[in-house]
Amino acid sequence: MPELWELSAEEIAGRVRSREASAAEVLESCLARTAEIEPLIGAYLEIFEEEARARAAGIDRRIAAREDPGPLAGVPVALKDNLSLDGRALTCGSRVLAGYVAPYTATAVERLLAAGAVPFGRANMDEFAMGSSCENSAYQLTRNPWDLARVPGGSSGGPVAAVAAGSVPLALGSETGGSVRQPAALCGVVGVKPTYGRVSRYGLVAFASSLDQIGPIARNVRDAALGLQIIAGEDPRDATSAAEPVGDYLARIEGGIAGLKIGILREIDVARLGGDIEGNWRQSLDRLTALGAELVEVSAPSVEAAIAIYYVIATSEASANLARFDGVRYGRRSPEADDLIDLYFDSRGEGFGAEVKRRIMLGTFALSSGYYEAYYGRARGVLERMRHELDAAFGKADLLATPTTPSAAFRLGEKVDDPLAMYLSDIFTTPANLTGVTATAVPSGADSDGLPLSLQILGPRFGEAGMFRAARAFEREMGWTVAPGFRGALMNLENGA
Amino acid sequence: MALTHEDVRKIATLARLRFTPEEEARLTGQLATIVDYIDQLQGFEGAAPDAAAQGVREAADQPQDCLPRERFLANAPASMDGFLLVPEVKGGGGDA
């Protein structure tokens, strides 16, 4: 008999709406589970115990009054700490924002609330979303629930670890170069990057405005689709949000993929993948074929430049977006400075971590006079070519598939001194961010160490419904369950093994 | 391209960032490696941006409520009489 914390978001909402369970019971179950695992994984910067209890009580009162709180009634949701929730702290994993309290709520979070969800806590992240391991948080380390000596991935390491460990069934993270999909892959859960513009960025602290998107994280595809359904849609407060109507992602999600064409990029160098990944990748392709899909070869040579392009474009935009952290209006102000210009230098120098500084420097360099054409200009040109190539690929195939990451979860500390090695973790994820298409990471098995592996399915812009259908078909075929039945390495530790 | 300490110092000034000598040394090496990696872009062909720009949707030019001043100033490091308080410009801070 599963515990309430083990249930999917869809099941929880169903039980709360039909009065089989109360929102309060669900919350207490998640709080108890979190209390068990949080000392081991450190996913949260803050848990909203009081506020969550008040909200859950409110949901239960509405149910008692025969009202319907919505499709996420009573579902506890973890929020990456770059998503604004009115009246709550917001740090983006940085010392620069220690003490900052959000004066408004992000649109995506407002929509969760309107659907009856219960914000559970602020989850840890790489500082200002810059990182692939969650090791760049200025506050604490988050550990991979499958192996506590390994990274959960980043930058949405906190929300992903929370979902993977059974703390909450749903979380919101954010993506700029793979920051939902990569940790989802390393922790054996589902992570989605919606089409650029699908979800409002209002209330998401900006890293790279032409790439950023909020994405749902869940233990199964249906929950991820439900999460996106709730938060997606045009928002007058975000001029980059798309007017494209939001479809019904769950309507035909069980429809299967017989007859669908799935494009495999010729440029994926299978030999570059770690041993277990290659075997698992081939198995995934066999599974897709067994489900009735036709694999077709496509080519997009510019994807080999994806990381180089990303580290020019994203860092350039970040250097502009992070200029606002100057100690003037909010955030850390250096107590030493008695001159305005010194204030900027000191506040920023003291507040930002090494990776953030590195990226601001890269971006400033790429945009600086004398280098702008050769770096930023060229990166935009190659990106445009990549866009054309992927558009052409989607002309030949309905969806594309790749491994999500080049390796399973690496050890804590393994890549901190080699920034470039860390950047290469995002080799399969960045093309989707750069070209704006949608992509999902779905668990595809485990390696010989028992660490999760992942398949990435990409859809054309606004092609989320088809992408979810394929991910769901693959998931059903896989039979992978993180919960119920999730135990992983965490259980071994609890049993003293 | 070979990034020098001088380049790094100029960029740091533009970025309003200060580094210790050790940080600067380490950063110069790391940035040089990353920029070398990025230089592979020289070997890729670019394409011109699409002629048709995406339609820009303009909001109606109507005054709306914005964040109340007190809420905004609640996060201010220093404020006085409803204004942000900052040190004066005395001409310090490198080549800024």
Coordinates of C-alpha atoms in Angstrom, one line a residue:
Chain A
M1 CA 0.0 0.0 0.0
P2 CA 1.9 3.1 -1.2
E3 CA 2.4 6.1 1.1
L4 CA 0.9 9.4 0.0
W5 CA 4.4 10.8 -0.7
E6 CA 5.0 8.0 -3.2
L7 CA 1.9 8.8 -5.3
S8 CA 2.1 10.8 -8.6
A9 CA 0.8 14.4 -8.7
E10 CA -2.1 13.2 -10.8
E11 CA -3.1 10.6 -8.3
I12 CA -2.7 13.0 -5.4
A13 CA -4.9 15.6 -7.1
G14 CA -7.5 12.9 -7.9
R15 CA -7.7 11.7 -4.3
V16 CA -7.9 15.2 -2.9
R17 CA -10.6 16.3 -5.3
S18 CA -12.6 13.1 -4.6
R19 CA -12.0 13.5 -0.9
E20 CA -10.2 10.2 -0.5
A21 CA -7.3 12.1 1.0
S22 CA -7.0 15.5 2.4
A23 CA -4.4 18.0 1.3
A24 CA -3.2 18.2 4.9
E25 CA -2.5 14.4 5.0
V26 CA -0.7 14.6 1.7
L27 CA 1.5 17.5 2.9
E28 CA 2.3 15.7 6.2
S29 CA 3.3 12.6 4.3
C30 CA 5.7 14.7 2.1
L31 CA 7.0 16.6 5.1
A32 CA 7.8 13.4 7.0
R33 CA 9.5 11.8 3.9
T34 CA 11.5 15.0 3.4
A35 CA 12.6 15.1 7.1
E36 CA 14.0 11.5 6.5
I37 CA 15.9 12.2 3.3
E38 CA 16.8 15.9 3.5
P39 CA 19.7 15.5 6.0
L40 CA 21.2 13.2 3.4
I41 CA 20.6 15.0 0.1
G42 CA 20.3 18.7 1.1
A43 CA 17.9 19.7 -1.7
Y44 CA 16.2 22.6 0.0
L45 CA 17.4 26.1 1.1
E46 CA 14.1 26.5 2.9
I47 CA 11.0 24.5 3.5
F48 CA 7.7 26.5 3.7
E49 CA 6.3 24.3 6.5
E50 CA 3.9 26.9 8.0
E51 CA 2.8 28.5 4.8
A52 CA 2.3 25.1 3.2
R53 CA 0.2 23.9 6.1
A54 CA -2.0 27.0 5.8
R55 CA -2.4 26.5 2.1
A56 CA -3.2 22.8 2.4
A57 CA -5.8 23.7 5.1
G58 CA -7.3 26.3 2.7
I59 CA -7.5 23.6 -0.1
D60 CA -9.3 21.3 2.3
R61 CA -11.8 24.0 3.3
R62 CA -12.6 24.6 -0.3
I63 CA -13.1 20.9 -0.9
A64 CA -15.4 20.7 2.1
A65 CA -17.4 23.6 0.6
R66 CA -17.8 21.6 -2.6
E67 CA -15.4 23.8 -4.6
D68 CA -12.8 22.4 -7.0
P69 CA -9.3 23.9 -6.2
G70 CA -8.0 22.7 -9.5
P71 CA -6.1 19.9 -11.3
L72 CA -3.1 20.1 -8.9
A73 CA -5.3 20.2 -5.8
G74 CA -3.1 19.5 -2.7
V75 CA 0.0 18.7 -4.8
P76 CA 3.2 19.9 -3.0
V77 CA 5.6 21.5 -5.4
A78 CA 9.3 22.4 -4.9
L79 CA 10.4 25.7 -6.5
K80 CA 14.0 26.3 -7.8
D81 CA 15.2 29.3 -5.9
N82 CA 15.1 31.6 -8.9
L83 CA 11.3 31.7 -9.1
S84 CA 9.7 34.5 -7.2
L85 CA 7.0 33.8 -4.6
D86 CA 5.6 37.0 -3.0
G87 CA 6.9 37.5 0.5
R88 CA 9.5 34.7 0.4
A89 CA 13.2 34.9 0.2
L90 CA 14.9 34.4 -3.2
T91 CA 18.6 33.9 -3.4
C92 CA 19.3 32.2 -6.8
G93 CA 21.9 30.2 -4.8
S94 CA 23.9 33.4 -4.4
R95 CA 25.3 35.5 -1.6
V96 CA 24.4 38.6 -3.7
L97 CA 20.7 38.1 -2.9
A98 CA 21.0 37.0 0.7
G99 CA 18.2 38.8 2.5
Y100 CA 16.2 39.7 -0.6
V101 CA 12.5 39.0 -0.4
A102 CA 10.5 38.7 -3.5
P103 CA 7.9 41.4 -3.8
Y104 CA 5.7 39.6 -6.3
T105 CA 5.0 36.1 -7.6
A106 CA 6.1 34.6 -10.9
T107 CA 3.4 33.9 -13.4
A108 CA 4.2 30.2 -13.5
V109 CA 4.0 30.0 -9.8
E110 CA 0.7 32.0 -9.8
R111 CA -0.7 29.4 -12.2
L112 CA 0.4 26.5 -9.9
L113 CA -1.4 28.2 -7.0
A114 CA -4.5 28.8 -9.1
A115 CA -4.5 25.0 -9.8
G116 CA -4.5 24.2 -6.1
A117 CA -0.8 23.3 -5.8
V118 CA 1.0 23.8 -2.5
P119 CA 4.5 25.5 -2.7
F120 CA 6.7 23.3 -0.5
G121 CA 10.0 25.0 -0.4
R122 CA 12.9 26.8 -2.2
A123 CA 15.2 24.3 -3.8
N124 CA 19.0 24.6 -4.2
M125 CA 20.7 25.5 -7.4
D126 CA 23.9 26.5 -9.0
E127 CA 24.4 30.2 -8.4
F128 CA 22.3 32.3 -10.9
A129 CA 21.6 29.0 -12.8
M130 CA 25.3 28.7 -13.9
G131 CA 26.5 25.2 -13.5
S132 CA 25.9 21.5 -14.3
S133 CA 26.4 20.0 -10.9
C134 CA 24.8 22.2 -8.2
E135 CA 28.3 22.6 -6.7
N136 CA 28.2 26.3 -7.5
S137 CA 25.6 27.1 -4.9
A138 CA 26.9 29.6 -2.4
Y139 CA 24.9 27.9 0.3
Q140 CA 25.1 24.1 0.4
L141 CA 25.9 21.0 -1.4
T142 CA 23.0 18.8 -2.9
R143 CA 23.7 15.2 -3.3
N144 CA 22.4 12.7 -5.9
P145 CA 19.8 10.5 -4.1
W146 CA 21.1 7.4 -6.1
D147 CA 24.7 7.9 -4.8
L148 CA 25.4 10.5 -2.1
A149 CA 29.0 10.9 -3.3
R150 CA 27.8 12.1 -6.7
V151 CA 26.3 15.2 -8.1
P152 CA 22.6 15.6 -8.8
G153 CA 23.5 17.7 -11.9
G154 CA 22.6 21.3 -12.4
S155 CA 21.7 24.0 -12.3
S156 CA 18.3 22.6 -11.1
G157 CA 20.0 20.1 -8.8
G158 CA 17.8 20.9 -5.8
P159 CA 14.3 20.5 -7.3
V160 CA 15.4 17.4 -9.2
A161 CA 17.0 15.7 -6.2
A162 CA 13.8 16.5 -4.2
V163 CA 11.6 14.8 -6.7
A164 CA 13.9 11.9 -7.2
A165 CA 14.1 11.2 -3.5
G166 CA 10.3 11.3 -3.0
S167 CA 10.1 14.6 -1.1
V168 CA 7.5 16.1 -3.5
P169 CA 6.0 14.7 -6.7
L170 CA 6.5 17.8 -8.8
A171 CA 8.9 20.6 -9.0
L172 CA 9.7 23.6 -11.2
G173 CA 13.2 24.2 -12.5
S174 CA 14.6 26.4 -15.2
E175 CA 16.6 25.8 -18.3
T176 CA 19.2 27.9 -20.1
G177 CA 21.5 25.1 -21.4
G178 CA 20.0 21.9 -20.1
S179 CA 19.5 22.8 -16.5
V180 CA 16.4 20.7 -16.1
R181 CA 17.1 17.9 -18.4
Q182 CA 20.7 17.2 -17.4
P183 CA 20.0 16.8 -13.6
A184 CA 16.8 14.9 -14.5
A185 CA 19.0 12.5 -16.5
L186 CA 21.5 12.1 -13.6
C187 CA 18.7 11.5 -11.0
G188 CA 16.4 9.2 -13.0
V189 CA 13.4 11.5 -13.3
V190 CA 11.6 13.3 -16.1
G191 CA 12.6 16.8 -17.0
V192 CA 11.1 19.1 -19.7
K193 CA 12.3 22.1 -21.5
P194 CA 9.3 23.7 -23.2
T195 CA 9.5 25.6 -26.5
Y196 CA 11.0 29.0 -25.9
G197 CA 8.1 31.3 -25.1
R198 CA 5.8 28.5 -24.1
V199 CA 6.0 29.5 -20.4
S200 CA 6.1 33.1 -19.1
R201 CA 9.5 34.2 -17.7
Y202 CA 7.9 36.8 -15.6
G203 CA 9.2 36.3 -12.1
L204 CA 12.1 34.0 -13.2
V205 CA 15.4 35.7 -12.5
A206 CA 17.0 36.2 -15.9
F207 CA 20.2 34.5 -16.9
A208 CA 20.1 34.5 -20.7
S209 CA 16.8 36.0 -21.8
S210 CA 16.7 34.5 -25.3
L211 CA 17.2 31.0 -23.9
D212 CA 15.7 30.8 -20.4
Q213 CA 12.5 28.7 -19.9
I214 CA 10.9 27.3 -16.8
G215 CA 10.4 23.5 -16.9
P216 CA 8.5 20.9 -14.9
I217 CA 10.2 18.0 -13.1
A218 CA 8.4 14.8 -12.1
R219 CA 8.8 11.1 -11.6
N220 CA 6.7 10.2 -14.6
V221 CA 5.8 11.7 -18.0
R222 CA 2.1 12.3 -17.3
D223 CA 2.9 14.4 -14.2
A224 CA 5.4 16.5 -16.2
A225 CA 2.9 17.0 -19.0
L226 CA 0.3 18.0 -16.4
G227 CA 2.7 20.4 -14.8
L228 CA 3.5 22.1 -18.2
Q229 CA -0.3 22.2 -19.0
I230 CA -0.8 24.3 -15.9
I231 CA 2.0 26.8 -16.3
A232 CA 2.0 27.2 -20.1
G233 CA 0.4 30.1 -22.0
E234 CA 0.7 33.6 -23.1
D235 CA 1.4 36.3 -20.5
P236 CA 1.0 40.0 -21.1
R237 CA 3.8 40.6 -18.5
D238 CA 6.3 38.7 -20.7
A239 CA 6.7 40.1 -24.2
T240 CA 8.6 37.0 -25.3
S241 CA 5.8 34.6 -24.3
A242 CA 4.1 33.0 -27.3
A243 CA 0.6 33.6 -28.4
E244 CA 0.4 30.0 -29.7
P245 CA -2.5 28.3 -28.0
V246 CA -1.7 25.6 -25.5
G247 CA -2.9 22.2 -26.6
D248 CA -4.1 19.4 -24.3
Y249 CA -1.0 17.5 -23.5
L250 CA -2.7 14.6 -21.8
A251 CA -5.5 14.1 -24.3
R252 CA -3.6 11.7 -26.6
I253 CA -0.6 11.0 -24.5
E254 CA -1.2 7.3 -24.4
G255 CA -1.6 7.1 -28.2
G256 CA 1.8 5.5 -28.9
I257 CA 4.3 6.2 -31.7
A258 CA 3.5 3.6 -34.3
G259 CA 4.4 5.0 -37.7
L260 CA 6.2 8.1 -36.2
K261 CA 9.6 9.0 -37.7
I262 CA 12.3 9.6 -35.2
G263 CA 15.4 11.4 -36.4
I264 CA 18.8 10.3 -35.2
L265 CA 21.6 12.8 -35.7
R266 CA 24.5 11.4 -37.7
E267 CA 26.7 13.7 -35.7
I268 CA 26.2 11.8 -32.4
D269 CA 29.6 10.2 -32.0
V270 CA 28.7 7.0 -30.2
A271 CA 32.4 6.2 -29.6
R272 CA 32.6 9.4 -27.5
L273 CA 30.0 8.1 -25.1
G274 CA 31.0 6.2 -22.0
G275 CA 30.7 2.3 -22.4
D276 CA 27.5 1.8 -20.6
I277 CA 25.9 4.8 -22.3
E278 CA 26.6 3.4 -25.8
G279 CA 24.9 0.1 -24.9
N280 CA 21.9 1.8 -23.3
W281 CA 21.6 4.2 -26.2
R282 CA 21.4 1.3 -28.6
Q283 CA 18.8 -0.4 -26.4
S284 CA 16.7 2.8 -26.4
L285 CA 16.8 2.9 -30.2
D286 CA 15.7 -0.8 -30.2
R287 CA 12.8 0.1 -27.8
L288 CA 11.7 2.9 -30.1
T289 CA 11.7 0.6 -33.0
A290 CA 9.8 -2.1 -31.1
L291 CA 7.2 0.6 -30.3
G292 CA 6.6 1.0 -34.1
A293 CA 8.7 4.1 -34.7
E294 CA 10.8 4.4 -37.8
L295 CA 14.3 5.7 -37.2
V296 CA 15.7 8.0 -39.9
E297 CA 19.1 9.5 -40.2
V298 CA 19.2 13.3 -40.1
S299 CA 22.2 15.7 -40.1
A300 CA 22.8 19.0 -38.4
P301 CA 26.6 19.5 -38.5
S302 CA 26.4 22.8 -36.6
V303 CA 25.4 21.0 -33.4
E304 CA 29.0 20.2 -32.9
A305 CA 29.5 23.9 -32.2
A306 CA 26.6 24.0 -29.8
I307 CA 28.7 24.3 -26.6
A308 CA 31.0 27.0 -28.2
I309 CA 27.9 29.0 -29.3
Y310 CA 26.2 28.6 -26.0
Y311 CA 29.2 29.8 -24.0
V312 CA 29.3 33.0 -26.1
I313 CA 25.6 33.8 -26.4
A314 CA 24.5 32.7 -22.9
T315 CA 27.4 34.4 -21.2
S316 CA 27.0 37.6 -23.3
E317 CA 23.3 37.9 -22.2
A318 CA 24.3 37.0 -18.6
S319 CA 26.9 39.8 -18.5
A320 CA 24.0 42.2 -19.4
N321 CA 21.4 40.6 -17.1
L322 CA 23.7 40.4 -14.1
A323 CA 24.8 44.0 -14.4
R324 CA 21.8 44.9 -12.3
F325 CA 23.5 43.3 -9.2
D326 CA 25.5 46.4 -8.4
G327 CA 24.6 46.9 -4.7
V328 CA 22.3 49.9 -5.5
R329 CA 18.7 48.8 -5.5
Y330 CA 18.7 45.4 -3.8
G331 CA 21.1 42.6 -2.9
R332 CA 24.5 42.7 -1.3
R333 CA 26.1 46.1 -0.9
S334 CA 29.7 46.2 0.2
P335 CA 29.9 48.0 3.6
E336 CA 33.4 49.2 2.7
A337 CA 32.8 51.4 -0.3
D338 CA 32.5 55.1 0.2
D339 CA 32.5 55.9 -3.5
L340 CA 29.8 54.8 -6.0
I341 CA 32.1 53.2 -8.5
D342 CA 33.9 51.3 -5.7
L343 CA 30.4 50.2 -4.6
Y344 CA 29.9 48.4 -7.9
F345 CA 33.3 46.8 -7.9
D346 CA 33.3 45.7 -4.3
S347 CA 29.7 44.6 -4.1
R348 CA 30.0 42.4 -7.2
G349 CA 33.5 41.2 -6.4
E350 CA 32.5 40.1 -2.9
G351 CA 29.1 38.8 -3.7
F352 CA 29.5 36.6 -6.9
G353 CA 31.0 33.2 -6.9
A354 CA 33.8 32.1 -9.2
E355 CA 31.7 30.5 -11.9
V356 CA 29.4 33.5 -12.2
K357 CA 32.4 35.8 -12.4
R358 CA 34.0 33.6 -15.0
R359 CA 30.8 33.7 -17.2
I360 CA 30.4 37.5 -16.8
M361 CA 34.0 37.9 -17.9
L362 CA 33.5 35.6 -20.9
G363 CA 30.3 37.5 -22.0
T364 CA 31.9 40.9 -21.5
F365 CA 34.8 39.8 -23.6
A366 CA 32.6 38.4 -26.4
L367 CA 30.7 41.7 -26.5
S368 CA 33.6 44.0 -26.2
S369 CA 34.9 46.3 -28.9
G370 CA 37.3 44.5 -31.2
Y371 CA 36.0 41.1 -30.4
Y372 CA 32.3 41.5 -30.9
E373 CA 32.2 40.4 -34.5
A374 CA 34.6 37.5 -34.1
Y375 CA 32.8 36.1 -31.1
Y376 CA 29.2 37.3 -30.6
G377 CA 28.6 38.0 -34.3
R378 CA 30.0 34.7 -35.4
A379 CA 28.2 32.7 -32.7
R380 CA 24.9 34.2 -33.8
G381 CA 25.7 33.3 -37.4
V382 CA 26.5 29.7 -36.7
L383 CA 23.4 29.5 -34.5
E384 CA 21.2 30.7 -37.4
R385 CA 22.7 27.9 -39.5
M386 CA 21.9 25.4 -36.7
R387 CA 18.3 26.6 -36.6
H388 CA 18.0 26.0 -40.3
E389 CA 19.5 22.6 -40.0
L390 CA 17.2 21.5 -37.2
D391 CA 14.2 22.9 -39.0
A392 CA 15.2 20.7 -42.0
A393 CA 15.7 17.7 -39.7
F394 CA 12.1 18.2 -38.4
G395 CA 11.0 18.3 -42.0
K396 CA 12.3 14.7 -42.3
A397 CA 11.3 13.4 -38.9
D398 CA 8.5 14.1 -36.4
L399 CA 10.8 14.0 -33.4
L400 CA 14.5 13.7 -32.7
A401 CA 16.2 11.5 -30.2
T402 CA 19.7 11.6 -28.5
P403 CA 21.2 10.5 -25.2
T404 CA 20.5 13.3 -22.7
T405 CA 24.0 13.4 -21.2
P406 CA 27.4 12.0 -22.2
S407 CA 27.9 10.2 -18.9
A408 CA 26.0 9.2 -15.8
A409 CA 26.3 11.2 -12.6
F410 CA 29.9 12.1 -11.9
R411 CA 31.5 12.4 -8.4
L412 CA 31.3 15.5 -6.3
G413 CA 34.4 17.6 -6.8
E414 CA 35.4 15.7 -10.0
K415 CA 35.0 18.6 -12.4
V416 CA 35.1 21.7 -10.2
D417 CA 38.6 22.6 -11.3
D418 CA 38.0 22.0 -15.0
P419 CA 35.3 24.5 -16.1
L420 CA 35.5 23.3 -19.7
A421 CA 35.0 19.6 -18.8
M422 CA 31.9 20.7 -16.8
Y423 CA 30.6 22.7 -19.7
L424 CA 30.8 19.6 -22.0
S425 CA 28.1 17.9 -19.8
D426 CA 25.6 19.9 -21.8
I427 CA 26.7 18.8 -25.2
F428 CA 23.3 17.1 -26.0
T429 CA 21.0 19.5 -24.2
T430 CA 22.2 23.0 -25.5
P431 CA 20.9 22.7 -29.1
A432 CA 17.3 22.7 -27.9
N433 CA 17.9 25.8 -25.8
L434 CA 19.7 27.6 -28.6
T435 CA 17.1 26.9 -31.3
G436 CA 14.1 27.2 -29.0
V437 CA 12.7 23.7 -29.7
T438 CA 11.2 21.6 -27.0
A439 CA 12.9 18.5 -25.4
T440 CA 12.3 16.0 -22.6
A441 CA 14.6 13.8 -20.7
V442 CA 13.1 10.4 -19.8
P443 CA 14.8 7.6 -17.8
S444 CA 16.2 4.9 -20.0
G445 CA 17.8 2.5 -17.5
A446 CA 20.8 2.3 -15.3
D447 CA 24.5 1.8 -15.8
S448 CA 26.6 -1.0 -14.2
D449 CA 27.0 1.1 -11.1
G450 CA 23.2 1.4 -10.8
L451 CA 23.2 5.1 -11.8
P452 CA 20.3 6.3 -13.9
L453 CA 20.7 6.9 -17.7
S454 CA 18.4 8.9 -19.9
L455 CA 16.9 9.3 -23.3
Q456 CA 16.2 12.8 -24.7
I457 CA 13.3 13.3 -27.1
L458 CA 13.1 16.6 -29.0
G459 CA 10.1 18.0 -30.7
P460 CA 9.6 20.9 -33.1
R461 CA 8.6 24.3 -31.7
F462 CA 5.2 23.9 -29.9
G463 CA 5.3 20.2 -30.6
E464 CA 5.1 19.3 -26.9
A465 CA 2.0 17.0 -27.3
G466 CA 3.8 14.7 -29.7
M467 CA 7.0 14.7 -27.7
F468 CA 5.0 13.7 -24.5
R469 CA 3.3 11.0 -26.4
A470 CA 6.6 9.5 -27.4
A471 CA 8.1 9.9 -24.0
R472 CA 5.1 8.2 -22.4
A473 CA 5.2 5.3 -24.9
F474 CA 8.9 4.9 -24.1
E475 CA 8.3 5.1 -20.4
R476 CA 5.6 2.4 -20.5
E477 CA 7.9 0.1 -22.5
M478 CA 10.7 0.8 -20.0
G479 CA 8.7 -0.1 -16.9
W480 CA 11.0 2.2 -14.9
T481 CA 9.6 3.3 -11.6
V482 CA 11.3 5.8 -9.4
A483 CA 8.3 5.7 -7.0
P484 CA 6.5 3.7 -5.8
G485 CA 9.3 1.3 -5.2
F486 CA 12.0 3.9 -5.4
R487 CA 14.8 3.1 -3.0
G488 CA 18.1 3.4 -4.8
A489 CA 21.3 3.9 -2.8
L490 CA 19.4 6.0 -0.3
M491 CA 17.7 2.9 1.1
N492 CA 21.0 1.1 1.4
L493 CA 22.2 3.9 3.6
E494 CA 19.1 3.8 5.7
N495 CA 19.5 0.0 6.2
G496 CA 23.1 0.6 7.2
A497 CA 24.4 -1.2 4.1
Chain B
M1 CA 43.4 33.7 -29.2
A2 CA 45.9 34.2 -26.4
L3 CA 44.3 36.0 -23.5
T4 CA 46.7 38.1 -21.5
H5 CA 46.6 39.4 -17.9
E6 CA 46.2 42.9 -19.5
D7 CA 43.1 41.7 -21.5
V8 CA 41.6 40.2 -18.3
R9 CA 42.2 43.4 -16.4
K10 CA 40.4 45.5 -19.1
I11 CA 37.5 43.1 -19.2
A12 CA 37.2 43.1 -15.5
T13 CA 36.9 46.9 -15.5
L14 CA 34.2 46.7 -18.1
A15 CA 32.4 44.1 -16.0
R16 CA 32.8 46.0 -12.8
L17 CA 34.5 43.1 -11.2
R18 CA 37.6 43.1 -8.9
F19 CA 40.0 40.1 -8.5
T20 CA 42.8 39.3 -6.2
P21 CA 46.2 38.6 -8.0
E22 CA 45.7 34.9 -7.4
E23 CA 42.1 35.0 -8.7
E24 CA 43.3 36.9 -11.7
A25 CA 46.1 34.5 -12.5
R26 CA 43.8 31.5 -12.3
L27 CA 41.1 33.2 -14.2
T28 CA 43.4 34.2 -17.0
G29 CA 44.4 30.6 -17.5
Q30 CA 40.8 29.3 -17.4
L31 CA 39.5 32.0 -19.7
A32 CA 42.3 31.3 -22.2
T33 CA 41.4 27.6 -22.3
I34 CA 37.7 28.4 -22.8
V35 CA 38.3 31.0 -25.5
D36 CA 40.6 28.6 -27.3
Y37 CA 37.7 26.1 -27.3
I38 CA 35.3 28.8 -28.5
D39 CA 37.7 29.7 -31.3
Q40 CA 36.6 26.5 -33.1
L41 CA 33.6 28.6 -34.2
Q42 CA 36.0 30.1 -36.8
G43 CA 35.7 26.7 -38.6
F44 CA 31.9 26.8 -38.8
E45 CA 29.9 28.5 -41.4
G46 CA 27.3 31.0 -40.4
A47 CA 24.0 32.0 -41.9
A48 CA 22.4 35.4 -42.2
P49 CA 19.5 36.1 -39.9
D50 CA 16.0 35.6 -41.4
A51 CA 14.8 38.7 -43.2
A52 CA 11.4 38.7 -41.6
A53 CA 11.7 39.7 -38.0
Q54 CA 9.2 38.1 -35.6
G55 CA 6.1 40.2 -35.2
V56 CA 6.5 42.5 -32.2
R57 CA 3.3 42.7 -30.1
E58 CA 3.0 46.0 -28.5
A59 CA 1.1 46.6 -25.3
A60 CA -1.5 49.3 -25.3
D61 CA 0.0 52.5 -23.9
Q62 CA -2.0 52.7 -20.8
P63 CA -0.9 53.6 -17.3
Q64 CA -1.0 50.7 -14.9
D65 CA -0.2 50.1 -11.3
C66 CA 3.4 49.2 -10.7
L67 CA 5.2 47.8 -7.6
P68 CA 4.4 50.1 -4.7
R69 CA 7.4 52.1 -3.6
E70 CA 7.5 50.7 -0.1
R71 CA 7.7 47.2 -1.4
F72 CA 10.5 48.1 -3.7
L73 CA 12.4 50.0 -1.1
A74 CA 12.0 47.1 1.4
N75 CA 14.9 45.4 -0.4
A76 CA 17.0 48.5 -0.7
P77 CA 20.4 48.4 1.1
A78 CA 19.9 52.0 2.0
S79 CA 17.1 54.5 1.5
M80 CA 15.9 57.9 2.7
D81 CA 12.7 59.7 2.3
G82 CA 11.5 57.3 -0.4
F83 CA 14.8 57.5 -2.4
L84 CA 17.6 55.0 -2.8
L85 CA 20.7 56.2 -1.0
V86 CA 24.1 55.6 -2.6
P87 CA 27.7 57.0 -1.9
E88 CA 28.7 59.9 -4.1
V89 CA 31.0 59.5 -7.1
K90 CA 34.5 60.5 -6.0
G91 CA 36.4 59.2 -9.0
G92 CA 37.7 55.9 -7.6
G93 CA 37.4 52.4 -9.0
G94 CA 40.0 51.9 -11.8
D95 CA 39.3 53.1 -15.3
A96 CA 35.6 53.3 -14.8

